[in-house]
Coordinates of C-alpha atoms (C1' of nucleotides) in Angstrom, one line a residue:
Chain T
M1 CA 0.3 0.0 0.0
T2 CA 1.2 3.7 -1.0
E3 CA 1.8 6.4 1.5
F4 CA 0.6 9.2 1.6
N5 CA 2.1 12.5 2.3
E6 CA 1.0 15.2 4.5
K7 CA -1.3 16.9 2.5
Q8 CA -2.4 13.9 0.6
L9 CA -3.9 13.1 5.0
E10 CA -5.1 16.1 5.3
I11 CA -6.9 16.0 2.7
L12 CA -8.5 12.1 3.4
Q13 CA -9.0 14.0 6.7
V14 CA -11.6 16.7 5.5
A15 CA -13.0 13.9 3.0
E16 CA -13.8 11.5 5.9
Q17 CA -15.4 14.1 8.2
L18 CA -17.6 16.0 4.3
F19 CA -18.8 11.8 3.6
A20 CA -20.1 11.7 7.2
E21 CA -21.3 15.0 7.0
D22 CA -23.2 15.0 4.1
G23 CA -22.9 11.5 2.5
F24 CA -20.3 10.7 -0.6
D25 CA -22.8 12.0 -3.8
G26 CA -23.5 14.9 -1.0
T27 CA -20.1 15.9 -0.7
S28 CA -18.3 17.4 -3.8
V29 CA -14.7 17.2 -4.8
R30 CA -14.7 21.5 -4.6
D31 CA -16.0 21.2 -1.1
I32 CA -13.3 19.1 0.5
A33 CA -11.0 21.0 -1.9
K34 CA -11.8 24.5 -0.3
K35 CA -12.1 22.5 2.9
A36 CA -8.5 21.3 2.7
N37 CA -6.9 24.5 0.9
V38 CA -6.0 22.7 -2.4
N39 CA -6.9 23.3 -5.7
I40 CA -9.9 20.9 -7.2
A41 CA -8.0 19.2 -9.6
M42 CA -5.5 17.9 -6.5
I43 CA -8.1 14.9 -5.8
S44 CA -7.6 13.3 -9.1
Y45 CA -4.1 14.2 -9.3
Y46 CA -3.6 12.4 -6.0
F47 CA -6.1 9.9 -5.7
G48 CA -7.0 9.3 -9.6
S49 CA -10.9 9.8 -8.6
K50 CA -13.4 11.1 -6.5
E51 CA -14.1 7.6 -6.4
K52 CA -11.0 6.1 -6.0
M53 CA -10.6 8.5 -2.9
L54 CA -13.0 7.2 -0.7
E55 CA -11.3 3.7 -1.5
A56 CA -8.4 4.9 -0.1
L57 CA -9.6 6.5 2.9
V58 CA -11.5 3.3 3.8
L59 CA -8.7 0.8 3.6
N60 CA -6.3 3.6 5.0
R61 CA -8.4 4.0 8.1
I62 CA -9.8 0.7 8.6
S63 CA -7.0 -1.7 9.3
D64 CA -5.5 -3.0 12.6
M65 CA -9.1 -3.6 14.2
R66 CA -8.1 -7.9 13.8
L67 CA -4.8 -7.4 15.5
Q68 CA -6.4 -6.1 18.3
L69 CA -9.5 -8.8 18.9
E70 CA -6.8 -11.7 18.9
S71 CA -4.1 -9.8 21.4
L72 CA -7.5 -9.9 23.7
Y73 CA -8.4 -12.8 23.2
H74 CA -4.9 -14.3 24.4
E75 CA -5.7 -12.1 27.5
N76 CA -5.6 -14.3 30.7
I77 CA -8.5 -12.8 31.9
P78 CA -11.7 -14.1 33.3
P79 CA -14.3 -15.0 30.7
F80 CA -17.0 -12.3 32.3
A81 CA -14.0 -9.8 32.0
K82 CA -13.0 -10.8 28.4
I83 CA -16.7 -10.1 27.1
D84 CA -16.7 -6.8 28.9
K85 CA -13.2 -5.4 27.3
M86 CA -14.4 -6.6 24.1
V87 CA -17.6 -4.9 24.0
E88 CA -15.3 -1.9 25.2
L89 CA -13.0 -2.1 22.3
Y90 CA -15.3 -2.7 19.5
I91 CA -17.5 1.0 20.9
T92 CA -14.3 3.4 22.1
R93 CA -12.9 1.9 18.2
I94 CA -16.4 2.2 16.6
N95 CA -16.9 5.8 18.7
K96 CA -13.5 6.9 17.4
N97 CA -13.6 6.2 13.6
R98 CA -17.4 6.6 14.1
C99 CA -17.3 9.2 10.7
I100 CA -15.7 5.9 8.6
Y101 CA -17.7 3.3 10.0
Q102 CA -20.8 5.2 9.6
I103 CA -19.9 5.9 5.4
I104 CA -18.7 2.3 5.6
H105 CA -22.0 0.9 6.1
F106 CA -24.5 3.5 4.7
E107 CA -23.1 4.1 1.7
F108 CA -21.3 1.3 0.9
S109 CA -23.6 -1.1 2.0
T110 CA -25.9 0.1 -1.2
K111 CA -25.2 -2.6 -3.4
K112 CA -24.3 0.1 -6.3
R113 CA -21.5 0.9 -5.1
E114 CA -18.5 -1.4 -6.2
L115 CA -15.3 -1.3 -4.3
N116 CA -12.8 -4.4 -3.0
F117 CA -15.9 -5.2 -0.4
E118 CA -14.5 -8.2 -0.2
S119 CA -11.7 -7.7 2.2
F120 CA -13.6 -5.7 4.7
T121 CA -16.2 -8.9 4.7
E122 CA -13.1 -11.0 5.1
M123 CA -12.1 -8.7 8.0
K124 CA -15.6 -9.5 9.9
Q125 CA -15.8 -13.2 9.5
S126 CA -12.7 -13.1 10.2
N127 CA -13.7 -10.7 14.0
L128 CA -16.7 -13.5 14.0
E129 CA -14.1 -16.4 14.2
T130 CA -11.7 -14.8 17.6
F131 CA -15.3 -13.6 19.0
K132 CA -16.7 -17.4 18.8
N133 CA -13.4 -18.4 20.6
I134 CA -13.7 -16.5 23.7
I135 CA -17.0 -17.1 23.5
K136 CA -16.2 -20.5 23.7
E137 CA -14.1 -19.9 27.1
G138 CA -16.9 -18.9 29.2
Q139 CA -18.5 -21.7 27.5
D140 CA -16.0 -24.6 28.7
S141 CA -15.6 -23.3 32.2
G142 CA -19.8 -23.4 31.9
E143 CA -20.3 -19.6 32.7
F144 CA -22.1 -19.0 29.6
Q145 CA -24.6 -20.9 28.4
K146 CA -24.1 -23.2 25.5
D147 CA -26.4 -22.6 22.5
I148 CA -25.4 -19.1 22.2
N149 CA -25.6 -17.6 17.9
V150 CA -22.0 -15.8 18.0
A151 CA -22.8 -14.5 15.1
L152 CA -25.6 -12.6 16.0
L153 CA -23.7 -11.1 18.9
P154 CA -21.5 -8.3 17.4
P155 CA -25.2 -6.9 15.9
I156 CA -26.7 -6.5 19.0
I157 CA -23.5 -4.3 20.2
M158 CA -23.1 -2.3 16.9
G159 CA -26.2 -2.2 16.3
T160 CA -27.2 -0.1 19.6
Y161 CA -24.0 2.0 19.6
F162 CA -25.7 2.7 15.8
Q163 CA -29.1 3.6 16.7
F164 CA -28.5 5.3 19.6
H165 CA -26.1 7.8 17.7
M166 CA -28.7 7.9 14.8
N167 CA -30.8 9.4 17.6
K168 CA -28.2 11.9 19.0
P169 CA -30.8 14.8 19.7
L170 CA -34.0 12.4 21.2
Y171 CA -31.1 10.8 23.8
M172 CA -29.6 13.8 24.0
K173 CA -32.7 15.4 25.3
I174 CA -34.0 12.7 27.2
F175 CA -30.9 12.3 29.3
D176 CA -30.1 16.3 29.1
L177 CA -26.4 15.8 28.4
K178 CA -26.0 19.4 26.9
T179 CA -22.6 19.4 25.4
E180 CA -20.9 17.2 22.9
E181 CA -18.7 16.4 25.7
E182 CA -21.4 14.9 27.7
Y183 CA -22.5 12.6 25.1
N184 CA -19.5 11.4 23.7
N185 CA -19.0 10.5 28.3
Y186 CA -22.5 8.6 27.7
I187 CA -20.8 6.9 25.5
L188 CA -18.6 5.4 27.0
T189 CA -19.7 5.5 30.4
T190 CA -23.6 4.4 30.6
L191 CA -24.1 3.0 26.5
T192 CA -21.1 1.0 27.1
Q193 CA -21.9 -0.8 30.4
H194 CA -25.8 -1.1 28.7
I195 CA -24.5 -3.0 26.0
Q196 CA -21.7 -5.2 28.0
K197 CA -25.0 -6.0 30.5
T198 CA -26.8 -6.9 27.7
I199 CA -24.0 -9.3 26.4
K200 CA -23.7 -10.9 29.6
A201 CA -27.1 -11.6 30.4
L202 CA -28.1 -13.0 26.8
L203 CA -25.0 -15.1 27.5
V204 CA -26.1 -16.3 30.9
Y205 CA -30.4 -16.6 30.2
E206 CA -31.6 -19.4 30.5
N207 CA -35.3 -20.0 28.4
Chain L
M1 CA -52.9 15.5 4.5
T2 CA -53.8 15.5 1.1
E3 CA -54.4 11.8 -0.5
F4 CA -52.8 10.7 -3.7
N5 CA -53.4 9.3 -6.9
E6 CA -52.5 6.2 -8.1
K7 CA -49.8 7.7 -9.9
Q8 CA -48.7 10.0 -7.4
L9 CA -48.5 6.8 -4.8
E10 CA -46.5 4.6 -7.7
I11 CA -44.3 7.4 -8.1
L12 CA -44.0 7.2 -4.5
Q13 CA -43.3 3.3 -4.6
V14 CA -40.4 3.8 -7.1
A15 CA -39.0 6.8 -5.5
E16 CA -39.0 5.1 -2.1
Q17 CA -36.8 2.0 -3.5
L18 CA -34.7 3.9 -5.7
F19 CA -33.8 6.2 -2.5
A20 CA -33.1 2.6 -0.6
E21 CA -30.6 1.6 -3.3
D22 CA -28.8 4.8 -4.0
G23 CA -29.2 6.7 -1.7
F24 CA -31.5 10.5 -1.7
D25 CA -28.5 12.3 -3.5
G26 CA -27.5 9.2 -6.0
T27 CA -31.0 9.1 -7.3
S28 CA -32.1 11.5 -10.2
V29 CA -35.9 12.6 -10.7
R30 CA -34.7 11.0 -14.1
D31 CA -34.5 7.6 -13.2
I32 CA -37.6 8.1 -10.7
A33 CA -39.5 9.4 -13.7
K34 CA -37.8 6.7 -16.0
K35 CA -38.7 3.5 -13.6
A36 CA -42.1 4.9 -12.6
N37 CA -43.6 5.8 -16.5
V38 CA -43.9 9.7 -15.9
N39 CA -42.5 12.4 -17.5
I40 CA -39.9 14.0 -15.1
A41 CA -41.9 17.1 -14.9
M42 CA -44.8 15.5 -12.9
I43 CA -42.4 15.2 -9.7
S44 CA -42.7 18.6 -9.7
Y45 CA -46.1 19.0 -10.4
Y46 CA -47.3 16.7 -8.1
F47 CA -45.0 17.4 -5.5
G48 CA -43.4 20.5 -5.9
S49 CA -40.0 19.5 -5.8
K50 CA -37.4 16.3 -5.1
E51 CA -37.1 17.2 -1.2
K52 CA -41.5 17.7 -0.9
M53 CA -41.4 14.5 -2.2
L54 CA -39.8 12.9 0.2
E55 CA -41.1 15.0 2.9
A56 CA -44.7 13.1 1.2
L57 CA -43.3 10.2 1.4
V58 CA -41.6 9.7 4.3
L59 CA -45.3 10.8 5.8
N60 CA -46.7 8.5 4.3
R61 CA -45.2 5.5 5.2
I62 CA -44.6 6.0 9.1
S63 CA -48.2 6.9 10.9
D64 CA -49.7 4.6 12.5
M65 CA -46.9 2.8 14.4
R66 CA -48.0 4.5 17.7
L67 CA -51.3 2.9 17.5
Q68 CA -50.4 -0.3 17.1
L69 CA -47.8 -0.1 20.2
E70 CA -51.0 1.2 22.5
S71 CA -53.0 -0.9 20.9
L72 CA -50.1 -3.9 22.0
Y73 CA -49.9 -2.6 25.6
H74 CA -53.6 -3.1 26.5
E75 CA -54.0 -6.6 25.5
N76 CA -54.0 -8.7 29.1
I77 CA -51.3 -10.5 28.1
P78 CA -48.2 -11.6 30.4
P79 CA -45.4 -9.1 30.7
F80 CA -43.1 -11.9 28.7
A81 CA -45.8 -12.8 26.6
K82 CA -46.0 -8.5 25.5
I83 CA -42.5 -8.1 24.9
D84 CA -42.1 -11.0 22.7
K85 CA -44.9 -9.3 20.9
M86 CA -43.9 -6.2 21.1
V87 CA -40.6 -6.8 19.4
E88 CA -42.2 -8.9 16.8
L89 CA -43.9 -6.1 15.6
Y90 CA -40.9 -4.0 15.6
I91 CA -39.1 -6.1 13.6
T92 CA -42.1 -7.1 11.4
R93 CA -43.0 -3.5 11.0
I94 CA -39.4 -2.2 10.3
N95 CA -38.8 -5.3 8.0
K96 CA -41.9 -4.1 5.9
N97 CA -41.2 -1.2 5.7
R98 CA -37.6 -1.5 5.6
C99 CA -36.7 1.1 2.5
I100 CA -38.1 3.8 4.2
Y101 CA -36.8 3.2 7.4
Q102 CA -33.1 2.9 5.5
I103 CA -34.1 6.4 4.5
I104 CA -35.5 7.2 7.5
H105 CA -32.2 6.6 9.6
F106 CA -29.1 6.4 7.1
E107 CA -30.1 10.1 5.1
F108 CA -32.2 12.3 7.0
S109 CA -30.2 11.5 10.4
T110 CA -26.6 12.5 9.5
K111 CA -27.2 14.7 6.8
K112 CA -28.1 19.0 7.5
R113 CA -31.8 18.0 5.6
E114 CA -34.2 20.5 7.0
L115 CA -37.8 18.6 7.2
N116 CA -40.1 18.3 9.6
F117 CA -37.8 16.6 11.1
E118 CA -39.2 17.0 14.7
S119 CA -42.9 15.1 13.9
F120 CA -41.2 12.0 13.8
T121 CA -39.0 13.0 17.0
E122 CA -41.8 13.4 18.9
M123 CA -43.8 10.0 17.4
K124 CA -40.2 8.3 19.1
Q125 CA -40.3 9.6 22.5
S126 CA -44.1 9.3 22.4
N127 CA -43.8 5.5 21.5
L128 CA -40.9 5.3 24.1
E129 CA -43.4 6.3 27.0
T130 CA -45.4 3.4 26.4
F131 CA -42.8 1.0 26.0
K132 CA -42.2 2.7 29.5
N133 CA -45.4 1.3 30.6
I134 CA -45.2 -2.5 29.2
I135 CA -42.1 -2.7 30.9
K136 CA -43.4 -1.2 34.0
E137 CA -46.7 -3.5 34.2
G138 CA -43.1 -6.7 34.4
Q139 CA -41.2 -4.7 37.0
D140 CA -45.1 -4.5 39.1
S141 CA -45.3 -8.1 39.0
G142 CA -41.8 -8.5 39.9
E143 CA -41.1 -10.6 37.1
F144 CA -38.2 -7.8 35.6
Q145 CA -35.8 -6.1 37.9
K146 CA -36.5 -2.8 39.2
D147 CA -33.1 -1.2 36.7
I148 CA -33.9 -0.9 33.6
N149 CA -32.7 1.9 31.0
V150 CA -35.7 1.6 28.8
A151 CA -34.9 4.1 26.6
L152 CA -31.7 1.7 25.8
L153 CA -33.8 -1.1 24.2
P154 CA -35.2 0.4 21.5
P155 CA -31.7 0.6 20.5
I156 CA -30.9 -2.8 20.5
I157 CA -34.3 -3.9 19.1
M158 CA -33.9 -1.8 15.8
G159 CA -30.1 -1.7 15.8
T160 CA -29.6 -5.5 15.8
Y161 CA -32.1 -5.9 12.9
F162 CA -30.4 -3.1 10.9
Q163 CA -26.8 -4.1 11.8
F164 CA -27.9 -7.3 10.6
H165 CA -29.7 -6.2 7.5
M166 CA -26.4 -3.5 6.7
N167 CA -24.2 -7.0 6.7
K168 CA -26.6 -9.5 4.6
P169 CA -24.1 -10.4 2.2
L170 CA -21.9 -11.8 5.2
Y171 CA -24.8 -13.5 6.7
M172 CA -26.8 -14.8 3.9
K173 CA -23.1 -16.7 3.0
I174 CA -22.8 -17.9 7.3
F175 CA -25.8 -18.9 7.7
D176 CA -26.6 -20.4 4.5
L177 CA -29.1 -17.9 3.3
K178 CA -29.7 -19.1 -0.9
T179 CA -32.8 -17.0 -1.7
E180 CA -34.6 -13.8 -1.0
E181 CA -37.1 -15.4 0.9
E182 CA -35.0 -18.0 3.2
Y183 CA -33.2 -14.7 3.9
N184 CA -36.6 -13.0 4.9
N185 CA -38.0 -16.1 6.9
Y186 CA -34.3 -15.9 8.8
I187 CA -35.2 -12.7 10.0
L188 CA -38.8 -13.6 11.2
T189 CA -37.8 -16.3 12.7
T190 CA -34.5 -16.8 14.4
L191 CA -33.6 -12.8 14.5
T192 CA -37.0 -12.2 16.1
Q193 CA -36.0 -14.9 18.4
H194 CA -33.0 -14.1 19.1
I195 CA -33.6 -10.0 19.9
Q196 CA -36.6 -11.2 22.0
K197 CA -34.3 -13.7 23.8
T198 CA -32.0 -11.0 24.4
I199 CA -34.4 -8.1 25.4
K200 CA -36.0 -11.2 27.8
A201 CA -32.7 -11.8 29.2
L202 CA -31.4 -8.3 29.7
L203 CA -35.7 -7.8 32.1
V204 CA -34.2 -10.1 34.2
Y205 CA -30.6 -10.1 34.8
E206 CA -29.3 -9.4 37.9
N207 CA -26.1 -7.1 38.6
Chain N
dG1 C1' -70.5 20.8 -28.8
dT2 C1' -68.2 24.1 -26.3
dT3 C1' -65.8 26.2 -22.6
dT4 C1' -62.9 25.3 -18.7
dA5 C1' -59.6 22.7 -16.0
dA6 C1' -56.0 19.1 -15.5
dA7 C1' -52.8 15.9 -16.7
dT8 C1' -49.1 15.5 -19.9
dT9 C1' -45.2 16.2 -22.6
dA10 C1' -40.6 17.9 -24.8
dA11 C1' -37.5 20.9 -24.9
dA12 C1' -34.9 24.3 -22.6
dC13 C1' -33.3 26.6 -18.1
dG14 C1' -29.9 27.4 -15.3
dT15 C1' -26.4 25.1 -11.9
dT16 C1' -23.3 22.2 -10.3
dT17 C1' -21.1 17.6 -11.2
dG18 C1' -16.5 15.5 -11.7
dT19 C1' -12.0 14.9 -14.4
dT20 C1' -8.5 17.3 -17.7
dT21 C1' -5.9 20.7 -19.8
dA22 C1' -2.2 23.3 -20.1
dA23 C1' 0.3 26.7 -18.1
dT24 C1' 2.9 28.1 -14.2
dT25 C1' 5.6 27.9 -9.9
dT26 C1' 8.0 24.9 -6.7
dA27 C1' 11.3 21.6 -5.4
dT28 C1' 14.8 18.5 -6.6
dT29 C1' 18.6 16.7 -9.5
dT30 C1' 22.8 17.0 -12.4
Chain Q
dA1 C1' 23.3 27.7 -12.6
dA2 C1' 21.3 24.8 -16.0
dA3 C1' 17.6 21.4 -16.2
dT4 C1' 14.5 18.2 -14.7
dA5 C1' 11.0 16.5 -12.3
dA6 C1' 6.7 17.6 -9.0
dA7 C1' 3.5 20.4 -7.2
dT8 C1' -0.4 23.1 -8.1
dT9 C1' -2.9 26.7 -10.1
dA10 C1' -6.9 28.8 -13.0
dA11 C1' -9.8 28.0 -17.2
dA12 C1' -12.4 25.1 -19.4
dC13 C1' -14.9 20.6 -20.5
dA14 C1' -18.9 17.7 -21.4
dA15 C1' -22.3 15.5 -18.4
dA16 C1' -25.8 15.2 -15.3
dC17 C1' -28.7 17.9 -12.2
dG18 C1' -33.7 19.8 -10.7
dT19 C1' -36.4 22.9 -12.2
dT20 C1' -39.5 25.3 -15.7
dT21 C1' -41.1 26.8 -19.4
dA22 C1' -44.3 26.5 -22.7
dA23 C1' -47.3 23.9 -26.2
dT24 C1' -50.2 19.4 -26.3
dT25 C1' -53.3 16.3 -24.6
dT26 C1' -56.8 14.1 -21.6
dA27 C1' -61.2 14.7 -19.4
dA28 C1' -64.8 16.9 -16.7
dA29 C1' -67.9 20.8 -16.7
dC30 C1' -71.7 23.4 -18.2

DNA sequence: GTTTAAATTAAACGTTTGTTTAATTTATTT
DNA sequence: AAATAAATTAAACAAACGTTTAATTTAAAC
């Protein structure tokens, strides 16, 4: 993979923000160029095209989640603690790269765009295997139930987060979160705990 | 609210599909007009503009969820059964109006579109009140735990569904769902049960 | 049957889109 | 210092965009 210079990285950063705000189609290369203080032609000059820039952006941002998850798997801590840490890893990571996840899920999921989506699906499947291993530890120790559909656990974690975030105005109102900081703090504390609790409850629930 | 004739409804139907497939910005009025077999000018003629058409579409589709939820609340069945029915109501409804929900959540939430969003937020807050009442029944009977953050339950239900659906290719592969019908059936059976189980597990979980 | 309103059309409108060109400036190499 | 490559620019490009116009057809009312 090619490395990017400072100017290219700044363009990507601006693009990331604008894409997440206004969508891929809703953002013009002129908007990006203007905000990044570069000439319009630089997008084509550097990345080839607008679409290829998006491709470069995604690949540049999403790359090391697998390693983090693998690392967690090999930690020597009790199953429940590991679940907590895993959920926390998911949330902090998604929350940090909120923009790019939004782009990936809400722009790319439509089948019209054909990028190298396979690598992304592969990553997910790989992560799912590690996920299964982590659950299996708790099952082997007798702490978790046996009949767990592990593949449906990530949607709970990520889905709950996204659904919360997509209704940001509503929840800021309900929970009286006045600033961006308070909102973010709520995600990293209460919402994270809520999701941790949900997953753990499901893992021990007897039908 | 004005009623629509057949041609207008067909235009809305086509628009709904295309918006969900390619996004609002990704769909041109020419695409809509072509697929709906009407002249381009008809969109402006009927709805005023492309944006107003989207507004009409949303308001036309999402209108009676509140009534359904209220009706369920007044049903005289055990708390756990009511939870199951409520989750089922959510899923079947979202699944049926999948397109419009996708548009609402992935187009409206992030982007700076100025529509009458308030009515939608109000609807959610109203639904949340009914939701709280349903949970309270189970708490009063001693079957549910007391410390439930009810406002964070809908994100679990809807989020899990959407996250599943956004990774449709992945899950069709994992669960060996070969046809659209099998996929839909999986949602209405296994996935629904999974979410029901999750909510119920959370409601009885002791920290 | 005539008149009036609604529906429908093709064409054109002015913008904005992503991309390219060709000229110029800046940086690097020889 | 001269030559070469890279970076940057303003301008132009054709295509696509949402919307409007003005003319025509269809339907309804009288």
